[in-house]
Short mmCIF file of C-alpha atoms in Angstrom, two decimals:
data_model
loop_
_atom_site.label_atom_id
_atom_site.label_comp_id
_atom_site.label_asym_id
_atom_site.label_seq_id
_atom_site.Cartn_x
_atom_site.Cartn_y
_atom_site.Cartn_z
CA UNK A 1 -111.84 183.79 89.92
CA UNK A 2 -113.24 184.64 86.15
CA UNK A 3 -112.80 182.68 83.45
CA UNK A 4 -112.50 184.76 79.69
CA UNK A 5 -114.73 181.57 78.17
CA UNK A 6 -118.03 180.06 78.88
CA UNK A 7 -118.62 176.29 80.47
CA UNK A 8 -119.78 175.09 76.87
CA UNK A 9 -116.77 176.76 75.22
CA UNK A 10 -114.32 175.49 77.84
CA UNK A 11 -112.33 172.29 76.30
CA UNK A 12 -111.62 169.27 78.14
CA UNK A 13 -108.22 170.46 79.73
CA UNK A 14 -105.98 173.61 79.63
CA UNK A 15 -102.30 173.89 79.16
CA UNK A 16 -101.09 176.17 81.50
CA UNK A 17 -96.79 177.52 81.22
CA UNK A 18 -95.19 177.29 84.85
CA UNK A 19 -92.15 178.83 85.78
CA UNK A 20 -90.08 175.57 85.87
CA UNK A 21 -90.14 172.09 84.73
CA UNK A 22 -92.17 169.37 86.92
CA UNK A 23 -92.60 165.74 86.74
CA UNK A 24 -95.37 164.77 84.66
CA UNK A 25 -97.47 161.98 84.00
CA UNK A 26 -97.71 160.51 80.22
CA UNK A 27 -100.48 162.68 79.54
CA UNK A 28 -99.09 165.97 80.60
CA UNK A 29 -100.67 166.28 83.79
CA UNK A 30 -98.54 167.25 87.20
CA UNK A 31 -97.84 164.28 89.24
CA UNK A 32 -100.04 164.20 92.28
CA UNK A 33 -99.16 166.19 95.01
CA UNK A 34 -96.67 168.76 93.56
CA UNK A 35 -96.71 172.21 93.67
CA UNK A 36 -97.48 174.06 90.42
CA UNK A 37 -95.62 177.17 89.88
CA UNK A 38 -97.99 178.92 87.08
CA UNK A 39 -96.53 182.22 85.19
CA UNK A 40 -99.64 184.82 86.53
CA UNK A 41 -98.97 188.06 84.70
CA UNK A 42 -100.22 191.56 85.98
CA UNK A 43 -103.24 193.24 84.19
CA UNK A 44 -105.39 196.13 84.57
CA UNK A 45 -108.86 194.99 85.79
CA UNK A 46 -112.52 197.01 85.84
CA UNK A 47 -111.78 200.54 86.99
CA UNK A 48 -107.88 200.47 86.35
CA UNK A 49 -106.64 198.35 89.44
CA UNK A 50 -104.12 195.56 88.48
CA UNK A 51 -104.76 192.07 89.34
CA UNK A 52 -102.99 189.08 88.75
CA UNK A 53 -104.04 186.26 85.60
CA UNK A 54 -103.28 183.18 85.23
CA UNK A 55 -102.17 182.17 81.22
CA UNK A 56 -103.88 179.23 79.83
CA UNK A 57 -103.86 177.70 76.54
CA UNK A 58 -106.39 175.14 74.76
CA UNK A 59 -103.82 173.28 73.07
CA UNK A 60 -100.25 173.02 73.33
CA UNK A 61 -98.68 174.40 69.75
CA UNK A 62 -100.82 177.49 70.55
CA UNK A 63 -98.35 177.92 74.17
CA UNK A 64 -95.48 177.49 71.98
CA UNK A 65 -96.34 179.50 69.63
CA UNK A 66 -97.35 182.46 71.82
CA UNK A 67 -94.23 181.01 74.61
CA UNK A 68 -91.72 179.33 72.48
CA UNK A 69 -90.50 175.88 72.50
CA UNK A 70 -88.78 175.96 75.53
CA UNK A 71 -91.41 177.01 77.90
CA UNK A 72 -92.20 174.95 80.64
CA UNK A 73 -96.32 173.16 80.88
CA UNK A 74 -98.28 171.02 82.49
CA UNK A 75 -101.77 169.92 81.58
CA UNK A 76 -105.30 170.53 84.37
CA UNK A 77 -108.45 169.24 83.36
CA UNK A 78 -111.01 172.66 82.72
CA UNK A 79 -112.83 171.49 85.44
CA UNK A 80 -110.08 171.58 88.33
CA UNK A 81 -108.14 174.63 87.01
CA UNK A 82 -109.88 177.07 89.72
CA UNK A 83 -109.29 174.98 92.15
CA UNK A 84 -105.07 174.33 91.31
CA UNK A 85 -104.96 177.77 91.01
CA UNK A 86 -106.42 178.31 94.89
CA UNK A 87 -104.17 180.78 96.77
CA UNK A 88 -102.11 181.38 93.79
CA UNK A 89 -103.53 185.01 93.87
CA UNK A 90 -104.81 184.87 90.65
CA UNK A 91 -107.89 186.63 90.01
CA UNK A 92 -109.25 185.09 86.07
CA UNK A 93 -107.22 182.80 84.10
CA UNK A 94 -106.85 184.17 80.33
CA UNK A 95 -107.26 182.01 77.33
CA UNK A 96 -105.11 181.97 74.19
CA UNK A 97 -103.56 185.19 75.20
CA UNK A 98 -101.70 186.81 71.96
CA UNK A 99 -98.54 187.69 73.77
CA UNK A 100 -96.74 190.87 72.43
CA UNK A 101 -93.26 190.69 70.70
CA UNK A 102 -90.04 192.52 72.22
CA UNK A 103 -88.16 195.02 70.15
CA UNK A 104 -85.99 192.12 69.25
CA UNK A 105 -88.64 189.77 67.84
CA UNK A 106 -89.00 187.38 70.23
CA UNK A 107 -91.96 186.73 72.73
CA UNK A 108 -92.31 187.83 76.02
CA UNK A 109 -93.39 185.94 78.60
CA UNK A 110 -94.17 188.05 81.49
#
């Protein structure tokens, strides 16, 4: 899996939106051993085949504003985000994505 930043850029945890809410711990994290269900959205990789990415944002009014209020989080360290994301079928995890509008105004989410 690629990442769209470098290791010096990277911040200290990601916000990632997941299809559904999950118990969390005070700081935002999953509780241990749950199952994170991360939204992965399709995108056209190197030579036009479409692989799956994983959203991720670096802090959490940028999810809501790209998501909306309503959209389901939880918080990984930087560090373990590869491996929560093992067998998820993601191939790269985008950053900050600027997620288009619908006709009717309001964002998309997959």
């Amino acid at each position: 899996m690629t990442s769209t930043e470098t290791a010096q850029d990277a911040p200290e945890a990601l916000v990632l939106p997941t299809m559904t809410e999950m118990p969390q711990g005070p700081d935002g994290s999953p509780i241990s051993g749950g199952t994170v269900d991360v939204i992965l959205v399709p995108m056209a990789g190197e030579g036009g085949e479409e692989r799956l990415v994983a959203l991720a944002f670096t802090s959490i009014p940028l999810l809501v504003e790209a998501m909306g209020e309503g959209q389901p989080w939880v918080i990984i360290p930087t560090a373990e985000v590869g491996e929560a994301l093992n067998g998820s079928g993601a191939a790269a995890v985008l950053i900050d994505p600027q997620l288009a509008d619908s006709p009717g105004g309001e964002h998309t989410s997959g």
